[in-house]
GROMACS .gro file of N, CA and C in nm:
model
  528
    1UNK      N    1   8.725   8.259  13.090
    1UNK     CA    2   8.694   8.171  12.979
    1UNK      C    3   8.695   8.247  12.846
    2UNK      N    4   8.635   8.366  12.846
    2UNK     CA    5   8.631   8.448  12.725
    2UNK      C    6   8.773   8.486  12.680
    3UNK      N    7   8.858   8.516  12.776
    3UNK     CA    8   8.996   8.554  12.746
    3UNK      C    9   9.070   8.438  12.679
    4UNK      N   10   9.046   8.315  12.727
    4UNK     CA   11   9.111   8.198  12.668
    4UNK      C   12   9.068   8.179  12.523
    5UNK      N   13   8.942   8.199  12.494
    5UNK     CA   14   8.891   8.185  12.356
    5UNK      C   15   8.954   8.291  12.266
    6UNK      N   16   8.962   8.413  12.316
    6UNK     CA   17   9.024   8.522  12.239
    6UNK      C   18   9.171   8.492  12.214
    7UNK      N   19   9.243   8.450  12.318
    7UNK     CA   20   9.385   8.418  12.303
    7UNK      C   21   9.407   8.300  12.208
    8UNK      N   22   9.324   8.199  12.220
    8UNK     CA   23   9.335   8.083  12.131
    8UNK      C   24   9.306   8.124  11.986
    9UNK      N   25   9.207   8.206  11.967
    9UNK     CA   26   9.173   8.256  11.832
    9UNK      C   27   9.290   8.336  11.775
   10UNK      N   28   9.347   8.424  11.856
   10UNK     CA   29   9.462   8.503  11.811
   10UNK      C   30   9.582   8.414  11.778
   11UNK      N   31   9.604   8.312  11.859
   11UNK     CA   32   9.714   8.220  11.834
   11UNK      C   33   9.694   8.145  11.702
   12UNK      N   34   9.573   8.098  11.679
   12UNK     CA   35   9.542   8.027  11.554
   12UNK      C   36   9.560   8.121  11.435
   13UNK      N   37   9.512   8.245  11.447
   13UNK     CA   38   9.528   8.342  11.338
   13UNK      C   39   9.676   8.373  11.313
   14UNK      N   40   9.754   8.384  11.419
   14UNK     CA   41   9.897   8.409  11.406
   14UNK      C   42   9.966   8.293  11.335
   15UNK      N   43   9.931   8.172  11.371
   15UNK     CA   44   9.990   8.053  11.306
   15UNK      C   45   9.953   8.051  11.158
   16UNK      N   46   9.827   8.077  11.127
   16UNK     CA   47   9.784   8.081  10.986
   16UNK      C   48   9.859   8.189  10.910
   17UNK      N   49   9.874   8.305  10.971
   17UNK     CA   50   9.947   8.416  10.908
   17UNK      C   51  10.092   8.378  10.881
   18UNK      N   52  10.156   8.316  10.978
   18UNK     CA   53  10.295   8.273  10.961
   18UNK      C   54  10.306   8.171  10.848
   19UNK      N   55  10.218   8.072  10.849
   19UNK     CA   56  10.220   7.969  10.744
   19UNK      C   57  10.199   8.032  10.606
   20UNK      N   58  10.113   8.131  10.597
   20UNK     CA   59  10.082   8.193  10.467
   20UNK      C   60  10.194   8.285  10.418
   21UNK      N   61  10.266   8.350  10.510
   21UNK     CA   62  10.359   8.455  10.469
   21UNK      C   63  10.507   8.418  10.474
   22UNK      N   64  10.542   8.312  10.542
   22UNK     CA   65  10.684   8.273  10.549
   22UNK      C   66  10.720   8.196  10.423
   23UNK      N   67  10.822   8.242  10.350
   23UNK     CA   68  10.863   8.172  10.228
   23UNK      C   69  10.910   8.030  10.259
   24UNK      N   70  10.849   7.931  10.194
   24UNK     CA   71  10.884   7.793  10.224
   24UNK      C   72  10.886   7.703  10.101
   25UNK      N   73  10.836   7.749   9.989
   25UNK     CA   74  10.829   7.666   9.868
   25UNK      C   75  10.927   7.719   9.764
   26UNK      N   76  11.010   7.630   9.712
   26UNK     CA   77  11.109   7.670   9.613
   26UNK      C   78  11.044   7.679   9.476
   27UNK      N   79  11.078   7.787   9.403
   27UNK     CA   80  11.019   7.806   9.271
   27UNK      C   81  11.116   7.880   9.180
   28UNK      N   82  11.103   7.855   9.051
   28UNK     CA   83  11.169   7.934   8.948
   28UNK      C   84  11.074   8.050   8.922
   29UNK      N   85  11.117   8.171   8.958
   29UNK     CA   86  11.028   8.286   8.955
   29UNK      C   87  11.064   8.378   8.839
   30UNK      N   88  10.962   8.423   8.768
   30UNK     CA   89  10.976   8.517   8.657
   30UNK      C   90  10.926   8.653   8.705
   31UNK      N   91  11.020   8.748   8.724
   31UNK     CA   92  10.984   8.883   8.764
   31UNK      C   93  10.982   8.974   8.642
   32UNK      N   94  10.883   9.061   8.637
   32UNK     CA   95  10.876   9.160   8.530
   32UNK      C   96  11.004   9.243   8.533
   33UNK      N   97  11.051   9.284   8.415
   33UNK     CA   98  11.177   9.357   8.401
   33UNK      C   99  11.195   9.464   8.509
   34UNK      N  100  11.306   9.454   8.580
   34UNK     CA  101  11.350   9.553   8.679
   34UNK      C  102  11.245   9.587   8.785
   35UNK      N  103  11.161   9.490   8.821
   35UNK     CA  104  11.062   9.513   8.927
   35UNK      C  105  11.061   9.392   9.021
   36UNK      N  106  10.982   9.403   9.126
   36UNK     CA  107  10.960   9.287   9.212
   36UNK      C  108  10.820   9.230   9.187
   37UNK      N  109  10.765   9.258   9.069
   37UNK     CA  110  10.634   9.208   9.030
   37UNK      C  111  10.647   9.067   8.971
   38UNK      N  112  10.600   8.968   9.046
   38UNK     CA  113  10.609   8.829   9.001
   38UNK      C  114  10.505   8.806   8.891
   39UNK      N  115  10.554   8.774   8.770
   39UNK     CA  116  10.464   8.746   8.658
   39UNK      C  117  10.414   8.602   8.661
   40UNK      N  118  10.504   8.510   8.697
   40UNK     CA  119  10.469   8.368   8.700
   40UNK      C  120  10.577   8.293   8.777
   41UNK      N  121  10.546   8.168   8.812
   41UNK     CA  122  10.646   8.086   8.880
   41UNK      C  123  10.625   7.940   8.843
   42UNK      N  124  10.734   7.865   8.851
   42UNK     CA  125  10.732   7.721   8.830
   42UNK      C  126  10.783   7.654   8.956
   43UNK      N  127  10.702   7.574   9.025
   43UNK     CA  128  10.753   7.502   9.142
   43UNK      C  129  10.868   7.411   9.099
   44UNK      N  130  10.978   7.418   9.171
   44UNK     CA  131  11.097   7.339   9.136
   44UNK      C  132  11.175   7.313   9.264
   45UNK      N  133  11.252   7.206   9.265
   45UNK     CA  134  11.330   7.168   9.384
   45UNK      C  135  11.479   7.172   9.352
   46UNK      N  136  11.558   7.174   9.458
   46UNK     CA  137  11.703   7.166   9.442
   46UNK      C  138  11.738   7.042   9.363
   47UNK      N  139  11.831   7.055   9.269
   47UNK     CA  140  11.875   6.941   9.189
   47UNK      C  141  11.792   6.917   9.065
   48UNK      N  142  11.673   6.975   9.057
   48UNK     CA  143  11.589   6.955   8.938
   48UNK      C  144  11.640   7.041   8.823
   49UNK      N  145  11.602   7.001   8.704
   49UNK     CA  146  11.649   7.070   8.584
   49UNK      C  147  11.533   7.135   8.510
   50UNK      N  148  11.569   7.232   8.429
   50UNK     CA  149  11.474   7.294   8.338
   50UNK      C  150  11.550   7.340   8.214
   51UNK      N  151  11.477   7.367   8.108
   51UNK     CA  152  11.537   7.411   7.983
   51UNK      C  153  11.464   7.533   7.931
   52UNK      N  154  11.539   7.622   7.872
   52UNK     CA  155  11.481   7.732   7.796
   52UNK      C  156  11.516   7.705   7.651
   53UNK      N  157  11.414   7.694   7.568
   53UNK     CA  158  11.434   7.669   7.425
   53UNK      C  159  11.385   7.793   7.351
   54UNK      N  160  11.470   7.842   7.261
   54UNK     CA  161  11.427   7.955   7.180
   54UNK      C  162  11.466   7.930   7.035
   55UNK      N  163  11.396   7.993   6.946
   55UNK     CA  164  11.427   7.984   6.804
   55UNK      C  165  11.517   8.102   6.770
   56UNK      N  166  11.637   8.072   6.720
   56UNK     CA  167  11.733   8.176   6.686
   56UNK      C  168  11.673   8.265   6.577
   57UNK      N  169  11.680   8.394   6.596
   57UNK     CA  170  11.612   8.487   6.505
   57UNK      C  171  11.678   8.497   6.368
   58UNK      N  172  11.802   8.453   6.354
   58UNK     CA  173  11.869   8.460   6.224
   58UNK      C  174  11.855   8.328   6.150
   59UNK      N  175  11.902   8.217   6.209
   59UNK     CA  176  11.894   8.090   6.135
   59UNK      C  177  11.766   8.013   6.159
   60UNK      N  178  11.679   8.063   6.247
   60UNK     CA  179  11.546   8.005   6.270
   60UNK      C  180  11.548   7.857   6.309
   61UNK      N  181  11.649   7.820   6.387
   61UNK     CA  182  11.656   7.684   6.441
   61UNK      C  183  11.655   7.693   6.594
   62UNK      N  184  11.617   7.585   6.658
   62UNK     CA  185  11.607   7.585   6.803
   62UNK      C  186  11.743   7.583   6.871
   63UNK      N  187  11.752   7.657   6.979
   63UNK     CA  188  11.867   7.655   7.069
   63UNK      C  189  11.812   7.611   7.205
   64UNK      N  190  11.873   7.508   7.262
   64UNK     CA  191  11.829   7.454   7.391
   64UNK      C  192  11.935   7.485   7.495
   65UNK      N  193  11.896   7.558   7.598
   65UNK     CA  194  11.986   7.586   7.709
   65UNK      C  195  11.935   7.508   7.830
   66UNK      N  196  12.022   7.425   7.888
   66UNK     CA  197  11.982   7.337   7.998
   66UNK      C  198  12.041   7.388   8.129
   67UNK      N  199  11.955   7.388   8.232
   67UNK     CA  200  11.992   7.443   8.362
   67UNK      C  201  11.954   7.346   8.474
   68UNK      N  202  12.024   7.363   8.586
   68UNK     CA  203  11.998   7.283   8.707
   68UNK      C  204  11.990   7.379   8.826
   69UNK      N  205  11.901   7.350   8.920
   69UNK     CA  206  11.892   7.429   9.043
   69UNK      C  207  11.994   7.374   9.142
   70UNK      N  208  12.081   7.460   9.191
   70UNK     CA  209  12.186   7.417   9.284
   70UNK      C  210  12.133   7.415   9.427
   71UNK      N  211  12.214   7.359   9.516
   71UNK     CA  212  12.175   7.351   9.658
   71UNK      C  213  12.157   7.488   9.722
   72UNK      N  214  12.230   7.588   9.671
   72UNK     CA  215  12.216   7.723   9.728
   72UNK      C  216  12.120   7.811   9.646
   73UNK      N  217  12.034   7.745   9.567
   73UNK     CA  218  11.928   7.810   9.489
   73UNK      C  219  11.979   7.906   9.381
   74UNK      N  220  12.096   7.876   9.328
   74UNK     CA  221  12.141   7.948   9.209
   74UNK      C  222  12.109   7.860   9.088
   75UNK      N  223  12.132   7.914   8.971
   75UNK     CA  224  12.102   7.844   8.846
   75UNK      C  225  12.233   7.807   8.779
   76UNK      N  226  12.252   7.678   8.753
   76UNK     CA  227  12.373   7.630   8.687
   76UNK      C  228  12.338   7.589   8.544
   77UNK      N  229  12.402   7.655   8.448
   77UNK     CA  230  12.386   7.613   8.309
   77UNK      C  231  12.487   7.501   8.285
   78UNK      N  232  12.437   7.384   8.240
   78UNK     CA  233  12.526   7.271   8.222
   78UNK      C  234  12.536   7.223   8.077
   79UNK      N  235  12.451   7.272   7.988
   79UNK     CA  236  12.459   7.228   7.848
   79UNK      C  237  12.388   7.327   7.757
   80UNK      N  238  12.440   7.338   7.634
   80UNK     CA  239  12.376   7.414   7.525
   80UNK      C  240  12.372   7.321   7.405
   81UNK      N  241  12.259   7.319   7.335
   81UNK     CA  242  12.244   7.237   7.215
   81UNK      C  243  12.190   7.327   7.104
   82UNK      N  244  12.255   7.322   6.987
   82UNK     CA  245  12.208   7.403   6.874
   82UNK      C  246  12.245   7.335   6.744
   83UNK      N  247  12.184   7.382   6.635
   83UNK     CA  248  12.202   7.317   6.505
   83UNK      C  249  12.296   7.389   6.410
   84UNK      N  250  12.308   7.521   6.422
   84UNK     CA  251  12.388   7.597   6.327
   84UNK      C  252  12.475   7.698   6.399
   85UNK      N  253  12.595   7.719   6.344
   85UNK     CA  254  12.680   7.827   6.392
   85UNK      C  255  12.623   7.958   6.341
   86UNK      N  256  12.649   8.063   6.412
   86UNK     CA  257  12.603   8.194   6.367
   86UNK      C  258  12.618   8.296   6.477
   87UNK      N  259  12.556   8.408   6.456
   87UNK     CA  260  12.564   8.518   6.551
   87UNK      C  261  12.517   8.472   6.689
   88UNK      N  262  12.604   8.492   6.788
   88UNK     CA  263  12.569   8.459   6.925
   88UNK      C  264  12.587   8.314   6.965
   89UNK      N  265  12.625   8.229   6.870
   89UNK     CA  266  12.642   8.087   6.901
   89UNK      C  267  12.791   8.056   6.918
   90UNK      N  268  12.828   7.983   7.022
   90UNK     CA  269  12.970   7.950   7.042
   90UNK      C  270  13.022   7.854   6.935
   91UNK      N  271  13.148   7.871   6.901
   91UNK     CA  272  13.209   7.783   6.800
   91UNK      C  273  13.301   7.678   6.862
   92UNK      N  274  13.320   7.686   6.992
   92UNK     CA  275  13.398   7.584   7.063
   92UNK      C  276  13.361   7.589   7.212
   93UNK      N  277  13.422   7.502   7.290
   93UNK     CA  278  13.391   7.495   7.433
   93UNK      C  279  13.499   7.566   7.514
   94UNK      N  280  13.458   7.624   7.624
   94UNK     CA  281  13.554   7.685   7.715
   94UNK      C  282  13.628   7.575   7.789
   95UNK      N  283  13.735   7.612   7.857
   95UNK     CA  284  13.814   7.514   7.932
   95UNK      C  285  13.726   7.439   8.031
   96UNK      N  286  13.740   7.306   8.031
   96UNK     CA  287  13.663   7.221   8.121
   96UNK      C  288  13.533   7.170   8.061
   97UNK      N  289  13.488   7.232   7.954
   97UNK     CA  290  13.363   7.190   7.888
   97UNK      C  291  13.397   7.101   7.769
   98UNK      N  292  13.297   7.033   7.717
   98UNK     CA  293  13.314   6.941   7.604
   98UNK      C  294  13.229   6.987   7.488
   99UNK      N  295  13.290   6.991   7.369
   99UNK     CA  296  13.220   7.029   7.247
   99UNK      C  297  13.212   6.907   7.157
  100UNK      N  298  13.091   6.870   7.115
  100UNK     CA  299  13.078   6.756   7.025
  100UNK      C  300  12.959   6.776   6.931
  101UNK      N  301  12.966   6.705   6.820
  101UNK     CA  302  12.858   6.706   6.721
  101UNK      C  303  12.798   6.567   6.719
  102UNK      N  304  12.668   6.555   6.751
  102UNK     CA  305  12.603   6.425   6.745
  102UNK      C  306  12.456   6.444   6.709
  103UNK      N  307  12.406   6.349   6.634
  103UNK     CA  308  12.267   6.350   6.590
  103UNK      C  309  12.228   6.481   6.521
  104UNK      N  310  12.322   6.537   6.446
  104UNK     CA  311  12.292   6.658   6.369
  104UNK      C  312  12.291   6.787   6.449
  105UNK      N  313  12.341   6.781   6.574
  105UNK     CA  314  12.340   6.901   6.658
  105UNK      C  315  12.473   6.917   6.730
  106UNK      N  316  12.506   7.041   6.760
  106UNK     CA  317  12.624   7.072   6.839
  106UNK      C  318  12.584   7.073   6.986
  107UNK      N  319  12.665   7.007   7.068
  107UNK     CA  320  12.641   6.999   7.212
  107UNK      C  321  12.764   7.053   7.285
  108UNK      N  322  12.743   7.148   7.371
  108UNK     CA  323  12.848   7.191   7.462
  108UNK      C  324  12.802   7.148   7.601
  109UNK      N  325  12.875   7.051   7.658
  109UNK     CA  326  12.837   6.993   7.787
  109UNK      C  327  12.943   7.024   7.893
  110UNK      N  328  12.915   6.983   8.013
  110UNK     CA  329  13.005   7.003   8.127
  110UNK      C  330  13.031   7.151   8.153
  111UNK      N  331  12.934   7.233   8.120
  111UNK     CA  332  12.944   7.375   8.152
  111UNK      C  333  12.928   7.391   8.303
  112UNK      N  334  12.983   7.493   8.354
  112UNK     CA  335  12.966   7.521   8.496
  112UNK      C  336  12.939   7.670   8.512
  113UNK      N  337  12.843   7.719   8.436
  113UNK     CA  338  12.806   7.861   8.443
  113UNK      C  339  12.701   7.878   8.552
  114UNK      N  340  12.736   7.954   8.654
  114UNK     CA  341  12.647   7.974   8.769
  114UNK      C  342  12.589   8.116   8.764
  115UNK      N  343  12.458   8.125   8.779
  115UNK     CA  344  12.389   8.254   8.775
  115UNK      C  345  12.300   8.269   8.898
  116UNK      N  346  12.315   8.379   8.973
  116UNK     CA  347  12.220   8.404   9.081
  116UNK      C  348  12.082   8.439   9.024
  117UNK      N  349  12.084   8.500   8.905
  117UNK     CA  350  11.960   8.531   8.833
  117UNK      C  351  11.996   8.544   8.686
  118UNK      N  352  11.893   8.545   8.601
  118UNK     CA  353  11.916   8.559   8.457
  118UNK      C  354  11.816   8.659   8.401
  119UNK      N  355  11.860   8.739   8.307
  119UNK     CA  356  11.771   8.827   8.231
  119UNK      C  357  11.735   8.752   8.104
  120UNK      N  358  11.608   8.749   8.073
  120UNK     CA  359  11.564   8.677   7.954
  120UNK      C  360  11.450   8.755   7.889
  121UNK      N  361  11.444   8.745   7.758
  121UNK     CA  362  11.340   8.814   7.683
  121UNK      C  363  11.257   8.711   7.608
  122UNK      N  364  11.128   8.725   7.615
  122UNK     CA  365  11.042   8.644   7.530
  122UNK      C  366  11.058   8.700   7.389
  123UNK      N  367  11.083   8.613   7.293
  123UNK     CA  368  11.107   8.658   7.157
  123UNK      C  369  11.002   8.754   7.107
  124UNK      N  370  11.048   8.854   7.032
  124UNK     CA  371  10.954   8.950   6.975
  124UNK      C  372  10.938   8.925   6.826
  125UNK      N  373  11.051   8.922   6.754
  125UNK     CA  374  11.047   8.898   6.610
  125UNK      C  375  11.008   8.753   6.582
  126UNK      N  376  11.076   8.661   6.650
  126UNK     CA  377  11.044   8.519   6.639
  126UNK      C  378  11.008   8.474   6.781
  127UNK      N  379  10.881   8.473   6.811
  127UNK     CA  380  10.836   8.447   6.948
  127UNK      C  381  10.798   8.301   6.966
  128UNK      N  382  10.903   8.216   6.977
  128UNK     CA  383  10.881   8.073   6.992
  128UNK      C  384  10.955   8.016   7.113
  129UNK      N  385  10.969   8.098   7.217
  129UNK     CA  386  11.039   8.053   7.337
  129UNK      C  387  10.953   7.953   7.414
  130UNK      N  388  11.023   7.854   7.472
  130UNK     CA  389  10.955   7.751   7.549
  130UNK      C  390  11.029   7.724   7.678
  131UNK      N  391  10.956   7.675   7.775
  131UNK     CA  392  11.013   7.632   7.902
  131UNK      C  393  10.980   7.485   7.917
  132UNK      N  394  11.083   7.404   7.946
  132UNK     CA  395  11.066   7.259   7.962
  132UNK      C  396  11.117   7.222   8.101
  133UNK      N  397  11.048   7.132   8.167
  133UNK     CA  398  11.092   7.083   8.298
  133UNK      C  399  11.043   6.941   8.318
  134UNK      N  400  11.103   6.874   8.415
  134UNK     CA  401  11.057   6.740   8.451
  134UNK      C  402  11.131   6.627   8.383
  135UNK      N  403  11.228   6.657   8.297
  135UNK     CA  404  11.307   6.552   8.231
  135UNK      C  405  11.432   6.614   8.171
  136UNK      N  406  11.536   6.534   8.158
  136UNK     CA  407  11.659   6.580   8.095
  136UNK      C  408  11.640   6.605   7.946
  137UNK      N  409  11.549   6.530   7.887
  137UNK     CA  410  11.525   6.535   7.744
  137UNK      C  411  11.401   6.620   7.717
  138UNK      N  412  11.412   6.718   7.628
  138UNK     CA  413  11.299   6.809   7.605
  138UNK      C  414  11.178   6.738   7.546
  139UNK      N  415  11.198   6.625   7.479
  139UNK     CA  416  11.084   6.552   7.423
  139UNK      C  417  11.004   6.480   7.531
  140UNK      N  418  11.065   6.453   7.645
  140UNK     CA  419  10.999   6.376   7.751
  140UNK      C  420  10.945   6.463   7.864
  141UNK      N  421  10.985   6.588   7.869
  141UNK     CA  422  10.945   6.674   7.979
  141UNK      C  423  10.813   6.746   7.954
  142UNK      N  424  10.776   6.825   8.053
  142UNK     CA  425  10.660   6.913   8.041
  142UNK      C  426  10.704   7.038   7.967
  143UNK      N  427  10.622   7.089   7.877
  143UNK     CA  428  10.661   7.206   7.801
  143UNK      C  429  10.547   7.305   7.791
  144UNK      N  430  10.582   7.434   7.806
  144UNK     CA  431  10.487   7.542   7.780
  144UNK      C  432  10.553   7.646   7.692
  145UNK      N  433  10.472   7.714   7.615
  145UNK     CA  434  10.519   7.826   7.533
  145UNK      C  435  10.519   7.951   7.620
  146UNK      N  436  10.624   8.031   7.610
  146UNK     CA  437  10.630   8.156   7.686
  146UNK      C  438  10.508   8.242   7.657
  147UNK      N  439  10.462   8.242   7.530
  147UNK     CA  440  10.350   8.329   7.492
  147UNK      C  441  10.222   8.296   7.567
  148UNK      N  442  10.214   8.179   7.627
  148UNK     CA  443  10.096   8.145   7.707
  148UNK      C  444  10.092   8.229   7.835
  149UNK      N  445  10.210   8.273   7.882
  149UNK     CA  446  10.220   8.346   8.008
  149UNK      C  447  10.271   8.489   7.992
  150UNK      N  448  10.346   8.515   7.886
  150UNK     CA  449  10.414   8.644   7.872
  150UNK      C  450  10.390   8.705   7.734
  151UNK      N  451  10.392   8.836   7.729
  151UNK     CA  452  10.377   8.908   7.602
  151UNK      C  453  10.505   8.892   7.518
  152UNK      N  454  10.492   8.881   7.385
  152UNK     CA  455  10.611   8.880   7.300
  152UNK      C  456  10.692   9.008   7.322
  153UNK      N  457  10.823   8.992   7.335
  153UNK     CA  458  10.911   9.105   7.356
  153UNK      C  459  10.931   9.143   7.502
  154UNK      N  460  10.858   9.083   7.595
  154UNK     CA  461  10.869   9.117   7.737
  154UNK      C  462  11.001   9.067   7.795
  155UNK      N  463  11.060   9.147   7.884
  155UNK     CA  464  11.184   9.112   7.952
  155UNK      C  465  11.153   9.065   8.094
  156UNK      N  466  11.235   8.970   8.141
  156UNK     CA  467  11.216   8.914   8.275
  156UNK      C  468  11.348   8.892   8.344
  157UNK      N  469  11.342   8.893   8.475
  157UNK     CA  470  11.451   8.842   8.558
  157UNK      C  471  11.401   8.710   8.613
  158UNK      N  472  11.480   8.606   8.592
  158UNK     CA  473  11.445   8.472   8.640
  158UNK      C  474  11.542   8.437   8.752
  159UNK      N  475  11.487   8.387   8.862
  159UNK     CA  476  11.572   8.338   8.969
  159UNK      C  477  11.498   8.231   9.047
  160UNK      N  478  11.575   8.153   9.121
  160UNK     CA  479  11.517   8.050   9.207
  160UNK      C  480  11.516   8.105   9.348
  161UNK      N  481  11.399   8.101   9.408
  161UNK     CA  482  11.389   8.149   9.546
  161UNK      C  483  11.271   8.081   9.615
  162UNK      N  484  11.266   8.099   9.743
  162UNK     CA  485  11.153   8.046   9.821
  162UNK      C  486  11.040   8.149   9.816
  163UNK      N  487  10.919   8.098   9.792
  163UNK     CA  488  10.802   8.185   9.793
  163UNK      C  489  10.706   8.138   9.902
  164UNK      N  490  10.624   8.229   9.947
  164UNK     CA  491  10.528   8.197  10.053
  164UNK      C  492  10.406   8.125   9.995
  165UNK      N  493  10.331   8.064  10.083
  165UNK     CA  494  10.206   8.000  10.042
  165UNK      C  495  10.111   8.103   9.982
  166UNK      N  496  10.112   8.224  10.036
  166UNK     CA  497  10.029   8.332   9.982
  166UNK      C  498  10.068   8.363   9.837
  167UNK      N  499  10.198   8.377   9.811
  167UNK     CA  500  10.244   8.403   9.673
  167UNK      C  501  10.210   8.285   9.582
  168UNK      N  502  10.221   8.166   9.636
  168UNK     CA  503  10.191   8.045   9.560
  168UNK      C  504  10.044   8.043   9.519
  169UNK      N  505   9.956   8.079   9.611
  169UNK     CA  506   9.812   8.074   9.585
  169UNK      C  507   9.768   8.188   9.493
  170UNK      N  508   9.820   8.309   9.515
  170UNK     CA  509   9.774   8.423   9.436
  170UNK      C  510   9.850   8.440   9.305
  171UNK      N  511   9.966   8.375   9.291
  171UNK     CA  512  10.048   8.391   9.172
  171UNK      C  513  10.000   8.308   9.055
  172UNK      N  514  10.068   8.327   8.942
  172UNK     CA  515  10.039   8.251   8.820
  172UNK      C  516  10.136   8.134   8.815
  173UNK      N  517  10.084   8.014   8.839
  173UNK     CA  518  10.165   7.893   8.841
  173UNK      C  519  10.178   7.841   8.698
  174UNK      N  520  10.302   7.821   8.655
  174UNK     CA  521  10.326   7.764   8.523
  174UNK      C  522  10.298   7.614   8.530
  175UNK      N  523  10.213   7.568   8.442
  175UNK     CA  524  10.181   7.426   8.436
  175UNK      C  525  10.143   7.391   8.293
  176UNK      N  526  10.137   7.262   8.265
  176UNK     CA  527  10.108   7.217   8.129
  176UNK      C  528   9.975   7.269   8.080
   0.00000   0.00000   0.00000
């Protein structure tokens, strides 16, 4: 009888351990520059979208980069929206993409830029970076300022991957 209780206890502990440590939840993960140190994560699913909005350090206007999570957990950039031409801003669309001017902004749509991961820096000189999710339109989605989670000037590697329940519980979850 004692052996059965011990074995049952061990089995329950093993199941709990497996549930806690096996990666099962998809998230947009922010890793500290060149490390495996998870700074923060945003729960996200395949097919969902998110945006990175930053203020251009020269013309001081917002640039909106729109992304989608693909079925194989890569990041697809599908649109860029900006107000002024300048350093680092495209002046036309690549083959297959569409360039148009509407509502006072330049839109490059139908992009098919696929990234397994992205390097991104929280602005240092002009630290107004934002993360938007939950809607195609940045005015309707959830938004947080990078500075709420990251130091100005900090570099990150962003990627979509499965995280464990343990990482989910102990990590810094990005939320409104």
